[in-house]
Amino acid sequence: MIEYAEEYPKAEKYKRVFLFILLGGLCVIINEKWFLPFLNWYVDTVHCHQPFGYSGISVLWYSLFVGIPLLVVLLSIPYDFICIRAIRQQQFPPQGMKVYKPTKIRRGWQANAQALFFLLITFGFIVFSVWGYFEAGKMPQEVPEDFDYIVCES
């Protein structure tokens, strides 16, 4: 007999999907209107800045190689707890978790494999962040000789 996980009621499903779309649209607008222009400006003038007393280029390297992977790890924490619950219960999705569409419940090694796969992705980002910490220190830190400091005045 095939078991299926409990689904959200239709009204709640539509409400949640609508809120996710609204939140995603807000993120796209913030990204396009404020974040990307700021990032482009910062990258163009990175040698002119010293946030928190550190070289602007060092902050850029550490943000790329350490900050972004750790942000992904932080955002994946809720799903990691779901995966840990699934491993404990030997069932994926774990008991009490509602789903949006008909989803077969996997048990045993298949449930563990699926949960471990997602946990390994998170672990990979942690490893990348640790590796990036050491690599960011090796990246070029000095200002190029042909850098035009007029850029810093604007």
Short mmCIF file of C-alpha atoms in Angstrom, two decimals:
data_model
loop_
_atom_site.label_atom_id
_atom_site.label_comp_id
_atom_site.label_asym_id
_atom_site.label_seq_id
_atom_site.Cartn_x
_atom_site.Cartn_y
_atom_site.Cartn_z
CA MET A 1 0.00 0.00 0.00
CA ILE A 2 1.34 3.43 -0.98
CA GLU A 3 1.10 6.10 1.70
CA TYR A 4 0.93 9.79 0.92
CA ALA A 5 1.91 12.70 3.14
CA GLU A 6 -0.75 15.04 4.43
CA GLU A 7 -1.46 17.94 2.06
CA TYR A 8 -2.35 21.52 2.89
CA PRO A 9 -6.03 22.33 2.41
CA LYS A 10 -6.66 24.08 -0.92
CA ALA A 11 -7.41 27.48 0.63
CA GLU A 12 -4.26 27.43 2.76
CA LYS A 13 -2.20 26.14 -0.18
CA TYR A 14 -3.31 29.04 -2.39
CA LYS A 15 -2.75 31.55 0.39
CA ARG A 16 0.78 30.27 1.06
CA VAL A 17 1.70 30.15 -2.64
CA PHE A 18 0.37 33.70 -3.08
CA LEU A 19 2.45 34.91 -0.11
CA PHE A 20 5.58 33.16 -1.48
CA ILE A 21 5.05 34.81 -4.88
CA LEU A 22 4.55 38.18 -3.18
CA LEU A 23 7.70 37.71 -1.11
CA GLY A 24 9.66 36.57 -4.17
CA GLY A 25 8.47 39.61 -6.14
CA LEU A 26 9.53 41.88 -3.27
CA CYS A 27 12.96 40.24 -3.24
CA VAL A 28 13.32 40.75 -7.01
CA ILE A 29 12.36 44.43 -6.71
CA ILE A 30 14.78 45.02 -3.82
CA ASN A 31 17.51 43.19 -5.76
CA GLU A 32 16.98 45.17 -8.98
CA LYS A 33 16.35 48.61 -7.43
CA TRP A 34 18.82 48.72 -4.55
CA PHE A 35 21.13 45.73 -4.11
CA LEU A 36 22.56 45.31 -7.63
CA PRO A 37 23.16 49.06 -8.18
CA PHE A 38 24.89 49.21 -4.78
CA LEU A 39 26.96 46.11 -5.58
CA ASN A 40 28.00 47.47 -8.99
CA TRP A 41 28.97 50.80 -7.41
CA TYR A 42 30.92 49.04 -4.66
CA VAL A 43 32.81 46.78 -7.08
CA ASP A 44 33.70 49.75 -9.31
CA THR A 45 35.03 51.72 -6.33
CA VAL A 46 36.20 48.87 -4.08
CA HIS A 47 39.68 50.33 -3.61
CA CYS A 48 38.20 53.55 -2.23
CA HIS A 49 36.42 51.99 0.74
CA GLN A 50 37.51 50.77 4.15
CA PRO A 51 34.42 49.33 5.88
CA PHE A 52 35.05 48.63 9.58
CA GLY A 53 38.70 49.55 9.05
CA TYR A 54 39.36 46.70 6.59
CA SER A 55 40.44 47.03 2.99
CA GLY A 56 37.44 47.23 0.65
CA ILE A 57 38.85 44.54 -1.60
CA SER A 58 39.37 42.20 1.38
CA VAL A 59 35.75 42.69 2.38
CA LEU A 60 34.71 41.88 -1.20
CA TRP A 61 36.77 38.65 -1.31
CA TYR A 62 35.60 37.47 2.11
CA SER A 63 31.99 38.31 1.24
CA LEU A 64 32.21 36.21 -1.93
CA PHE A 65 34.09 33.23 -0.54
CA VAL A 66 32.79 33.14 3.05
CA GLY A 67 29.75 35.37 3.44
CA ILE A 68 27.58 34.09 0.60
CA PRO A 69 28.11 30.37 1.40
CA LEU A 70 27.36 31.02 5.08
CA LEU A 71 24.21 32.92 4.08
CA VAL A 72 23.08 29.84 2.13
CA VAL A 73 23.79 27.69 5.20
CA LEU A 74 21.75 30.02 7.40
CA LEU A 75 18.85 29.97 4.96
CA SER A 76 18.94 26.16 4.80
CA ILE A 77 18.70 25.64 8.58
CA PRO A 78 14.90 25.14 8.65
CA TYR A 79 15.13 22.45 5.96
CA ASP A 80 18.07 20.84 7.75
CA PHE A 81 15.90 20.37 10.84
CA ILE A 82 13.28 18.71 8.65
CA CYS A 83 15.95 16.36 7.30
CA ILE A 84 17.18 15.50 10.80
CA ARG A 85 13.59 14.72 11.84
CA ALA A 86 13.22 12.54 8.74
CA ILE A 87 16.37 10.56 9.64
CA ARG A 88 15.15 10.04 13.20
CA GLN A 89 11.72 8.86 12.03
CA GLN A 90 13.10 6.86 9.06
CA GLN A 91 10.47 8.59 6.92
CA PHE A 92 10.55 11.40 4.35
CA PRO A 93 8.64 13.69 4.58
CA PRO A 94 8.58 13.34 8.38
CA GLN A 95 5.37 12.86 10.31
CA GLY A 96 3.35 16.03 10.76
CA MET A 97 4.87 17.78 7.73
CA LYS A 98 2.31 18.97 5.23
CA VAL A 99 3.05 19.08 1.50
CA TYR A 100 1.64 21.01 -1.47
CA LYS A 101 1.07 18.13 -3.88
CA PRO A 102 0.53 14.38 -3.51
CA THR A 103 3.85 13.08 -2.20
CA LYS A 104 4.68 9.45 -1.54
CA ILE A 105 6.15 8.76 1.87
CA ARG A 106 9.58 7.16 1.59
CA ARG A 107 10.77 4.92 4.38
CA GLY A 108 14.03 3.27 5.40
CA TRP A 109 17.17 3.77 3.37
CA GLN A 110 15.39 5.83 0.70
CA ALA A 111 14.21 8.34 3.31
CA ASN A 112 17.68 8.47 4.84
CA ALA A 113 19.33 8.89 1.45
CA GLN A 114 17.07 11.80 0.51
CA ALA A 115 17.55 13.54 3.86
CA LEU A 116 21.32 12.96 3.86
CA PHE A 117 21.58 14.31 0.32
CA PHE A 118 20.15 17.66 1.42
CA LEU A 119 22.28 17.71 4.56
CA LEU A 120 25.39 17.03 2.44
CA ILE A 121 24.57 20.07 0.31
CA THR A 122 24.57 22.21 3.45
CA PHE A 123 27.78 20.57 4.62
CA GLY A 124 29.31 21.31 1.19
CA PHE A 125 28.59 25.01 1.62
CA ILE A 126 30.20 24.92 5.07
CA VAL A 127 33.31 23.25 3.62
CA PHE A 128 33.35 25.80 0.77
CA SER A 129 33.15 28.62 3.31
CA VAL A 130 36.06 27.26 5.34
CA TRP A 131 38.10 26.75 2.15
CA GLY A 132 37.10 30.25 1.00
CA TYR A 133 38.33 31.78 4.24
CA PHE A 134 41.86 30.62 3.49
CA GLU A 135 41.64 31.36 -0.23
CA ALA A 136 40.33 34.92 0.24
CA GLY A 137 43.55 35.80 2.07
CA LYS A 138 45.55 34.70 -0.98
CA MET A 139 43.60 36.90 -3.40
CA PRO A 140 45.10 40.16 -4.72
CA GLN A 141 44.73 42.84 -2.03
CA GLU A 142 46.76 45.72 -3.42
CA VAL A 143 45.51 48.57 -5.57
CA PRO A 144 46.52 48.22 -9.25
CA GLU A 145 49.14 50.73 -10.38
CA ASP A 146 46.91 52.08 -13.16
CA PHE A 147 43.91 52.65 -10.84
CA ASP A 148 42.34 56.07 -11.38
CA TYR A 149 41.55 57.63 -7.97
CA ILE A 150 39.20 60.12 -9.61
CA VAL A 151 36.61 57.32 -9.32
CA CYS A 152 36.79 57.70 -5.53
CA GLU A 153 35.74 61.34 -5.62
CA SER A 154 32.37 60.70 -7.27
#
